[in-house]
Amino acid sequence: MPVRSGLIDDLPGCKAIAYYCFMELETYRDLTPEFELLTERLLTDSSYALFVSEKEDGSINGFMIAQLQRGLYFRETVATNLVFYVLPEARGMIPYLLIKEFEAWAKLNNANEIHLSTSGGTNLERNLKFFSGLGYKLSGILTIKKVK
């Protein structure tokens, strides 16, 4: 199950498994419009990157979309993940390998920090333990409130 930088040709496979990602969110919502926007940005903006994991048959079983950011809250370049999903049956080494590919890309692009997050509300404690084991430290929290 190799992990590698993704190609534009990998996007349909990523979109196919993104549905499962959306279904695992604590509050399901259709993220297709956002995914389509990310797809467009991957085609046109070099600050975005795609990393994929594929099965022996070539089908995608995990992916990450990342972005380099320079912004209001930080002066230096930060690499952040925007979407990170691995099919349940492929979890194990695949998330680790995708993160390592992401980290190598961040280093190659002179990022000063890497922000690795999960904002879907699933497996929070397990993800935090996993990320901590890779050297990441908790920095802030995400809170959500529905607008009525």
Short mmCIF file of C-alpha atoms in Angstrom, two decimals:
data_model
loop_
_atom_site.label_atom_id
_atom_site.label_comp_id
_atom_site.label_asym_id
_atom_site.label_seq_id
_atom_site.Cartn_x
_atom_site.Cartn_y
_atom_site.Cartn_z
CA MET A 1 0.00 0.00 0.00
CA PRO A 2 2.20 2.83 -1.17
CA VAL A 3 1.73 6.40 0.01
CA ARG A 4 2.75 9.12 -2.40
CA SER A 5 2.09 12.62 -3.60
CA GLY A 6 -1.23 12.61 -5.37
CA LEU A 7 -1.93 13.39 -8.98
CA ILE A 8 -4.92 15.10 -10.51
CA ASP A 9 -5.96 11.67 -11.80
CA ASP A 10 -6.31 10.55 -8.15
CA LEU A 11 -9.02 13.09 -7.35
CA PRO A 12 -12.00 10.96 -8.47
CA GLY A 13 -10.82 8.17 -6.14
CA CYS A 14 -10.45 10.65 -3.29
CA LYS A 15 -13.89 12.05 -3.94
CA ALA A 16 -15.33 8.53 -3.94
CA ILE A 17 -14.08 7.82 -0.43
CA ALA A 18 -14.76 11.37 0.82
CA TYR A 19 -18.41 10.35 1.10
CA TYR A 20 -17.43 7.93 3.89
CA CYS A 21 -15.51 10.69 5.60
CA PHE A 22 -18.57 12.93 5.56
CA MET A 23 -20.71 10.10 6.98
CA GLU A 24 -18.34 9.69 9.96
CA LEU A 25 -18.67 13.33 10.99
CA GLU A 26 -20.55 13.81 14.25
CA THR A 27 -22.85 16.25 12.50
CA TYR A 28 -23.20 14.97 8.95
CA ARG A 29 -23.35 17.58 6.24
CA ASP A 30 -22.69 17.36 2.57
CA LEU A 31 -19.21 18.74 2.02
CA THR A 32 -19.25 18.17 -1.73
CA PRO A 33 -19.13 21.92 -2.59
CA GLU A 34 -16.07 22.41 -0.37
CA PHE A 35 -14.41 19.32 -1.84
CA GLU A 36 -15.04 20.63 -5.36
CA LEU A 37 -13.43 23.96 -4.39
CA LEU A 38 -10.38 22.16 -2.97
CA THR A 39 -10.14 20.15 -6.18
CA GLU A 40 -10.10 23.36 -8.21
CA ARG A 41 -7.42 24.84 -5.97
CA LEU A 42 -5.25 21.75 -6.31
CA LEU A 43 -5.32 22.35 -10.06
CA THR A 44 -4.50 26.04 -9.91
CA ASP A 45 -2.66 26.90 -6.68
CA SER A 46 0.81 25.54 -5.86
CA SER A 47 0.28 26.14 -2.13
CA TYR A 48 -2.07 23.10 -2.08
CA ALA A 49 -0.98 19.47 -2.15
CA LEU A 50 -2.60 16.04 -2.28
CA PHE A 51 -1.20 12.87 -0.70
CA VAL A 52 -2.76 9.47 -1.31
CA SER A 53 -2.57 5.87 -0.19
CA GLU A 54 -3.59 3.19 -2.62
CA LYS A 55 -4.39 -0.50 -2.45
CA GLU A 56 -2.60 -3.06 -4.59
CA ASP A 57 -5.34 -2.69 -7.21
CA GLY A 58 -4.59 1.05 -7.48
CA SER A 59 -7.77 2.26 -5.78
CA ILE A 60 -7.46 5.03 -3.18
CA ASN A 61 -8.00 4.06 0.46
CA GLY A 62 -6.76 7.23 2.16
CA PHE A 63 -5.81 10.79 1.33
CA MET A 64 -4.83 14.16 2.71
CA ILE A 65 -5.21 17.60 1.18
CA ALA A 66 -2.81 20.16 2.63
CA GLN A 67 -2.07 23.84 2.26
CA LEU A 68 0.79 26.21 2.96
CA GLN A 69 -0.45 29.32 4.74
CA ARG A 70 0.93 32.67 5.71
CA GLY A 71 -1.57 34.59 7.70
CA LEU A 72 -2.73 36.99 10.33
CA TYR A 73 -1.96 34.75 13.30
CA PHE A 74 1.48 33.58 12.25
CA ARG A 75 4.29 35.34 10.43
CA GLU A 76 6.02 32.32 9.04
CA THR A 77 4.89 29.61 6.66
CA VAL A 78 2.61 27.00 8.20
CA ALA A 79 1.62 23.72 6.58
CA THR A 80 -1.86 22.58 7.56
CA ASN A 81 -4.08 19.69 6.61
CA LEU A 82 -7.51 20.56 5.23
CA VAL A 83 -8.88 17.06 4.68
CA PHE A 84 -7.41 13.86 6.11
CA TYR A 85 -9.26 10.58 5.77
CA VAL A 86 -8.43 6.89 5.64
CA LEU A 87 -11.03 4.19 5.14
CA PRO A 88 -11.58 2.23 8.39
CA GLU A 89 -10.21 -1.03 6.96
CA ALA A 90 -6.96 0.74 5.97
CA ARG A 91 -6.26 2.39 9.31
CA GLY A 92 -3.08 1.30 11.01
CA MET A 93 0.11 2.37 9.25
CA ILE A 94 -1.59 4.38 6.48
CA PRO A 95 -2.39 7.48 8.60
CA TYR A 96 1.20 7.49 9.88
CA LEU A 97 2.60 7.21 6.35
CA LEU A 98 0.34 9.98 5.02
CA ILE A 99 1.46 12.27 7.86
CA LYS A 100 5.12 11.50 7.12
CA GLU A 101 4.55 12.37 3.43
CA PHE A 102 2.84 15.60 4.53
CA GLU A 103 5.75 16.44 6.86
CA ALA A 104 8.31 15.87 4.09
CA TRP A 105 6.33 18.19 1.79
CA ALA A 106 6.15 20.83 4.53
CA LYS A 107 9.91 20.67 5.06
CA LEU A 108 10.59 20.80 1.31
CA ASN A 109 8.43 23.95 1.13
CA ASN A 110 10.23 25.62 4.04
CA ALA A 111 7.30 25.53 6.44
CA ASN A 112 8.23 26.66 9.94
CA GLU A 113 5.37 24.78 11.60
CA ILE A 114 2.98 21.99 10.81
CA HIS A 115 -0.60 22.19 12.05
CA LEU A 116 -2.26 18.78 12.08
CA SER A 117 -5.91 18.78 13.01
CA THR A 118 -9.08 16.81 13.15
CA SER A 119 -12.24 18.88 13.27
CA GLY A 120 -14.86 16.29 12.39
CA GLY A 121 -15.57 15.41 16.01
CA THR A 122 -14.80 11.69 15.68
CA ASN A 123 -12.20 9.71 17.62
CA LEU A 124 -10.86 12.88 19.24
CA GLU A 125 -9.03 11.26 22.16
CA ARG A 126 -7.55 8.53 19.98
CA ASN A 127 -6.43 11.05 17.34
CA LEU A 128 -4.89 13.33 19.97
CA LYS A 129 -2.96 10.39 21.43
CA PHE A 130 -1.80 9.38 17.94
CA PHE A 131 -0.74 12.92 17.00
CA SER A 132 1.02 13.38 20.37
CA GLY A 133 2.97 10.19 19.74
CA LEU A 134 4.29 11.78 16.54
CA GLY A 135 5.53 14.85 18.43
CA TYR A 136 2.53 17.17 17.98
CA LYS A 137 1.36 19.26 20.93
CA LEU A 138 -2.18 20.40 21.61
CA SER A 139 -2.51 24.10 20.84
CA GLY A 140 -5.99 25.53 21.26
CA ILE A 141 -9.39 24.00 20.66
CA LEU A 142 -12.12 24.24 18.07
CA THR A 143 -15.63 25.04 19.27
CA ILE A 144 -18.76 25.02 17.11
CA LYS A 145 -22.17 26.57 17.59
CA LYS A 146 -25.08 26.29 15.18
CA VAL A 147 -26.52 29.56 13.96
CA LYS A 148 -30.30 29.51 14.23
#
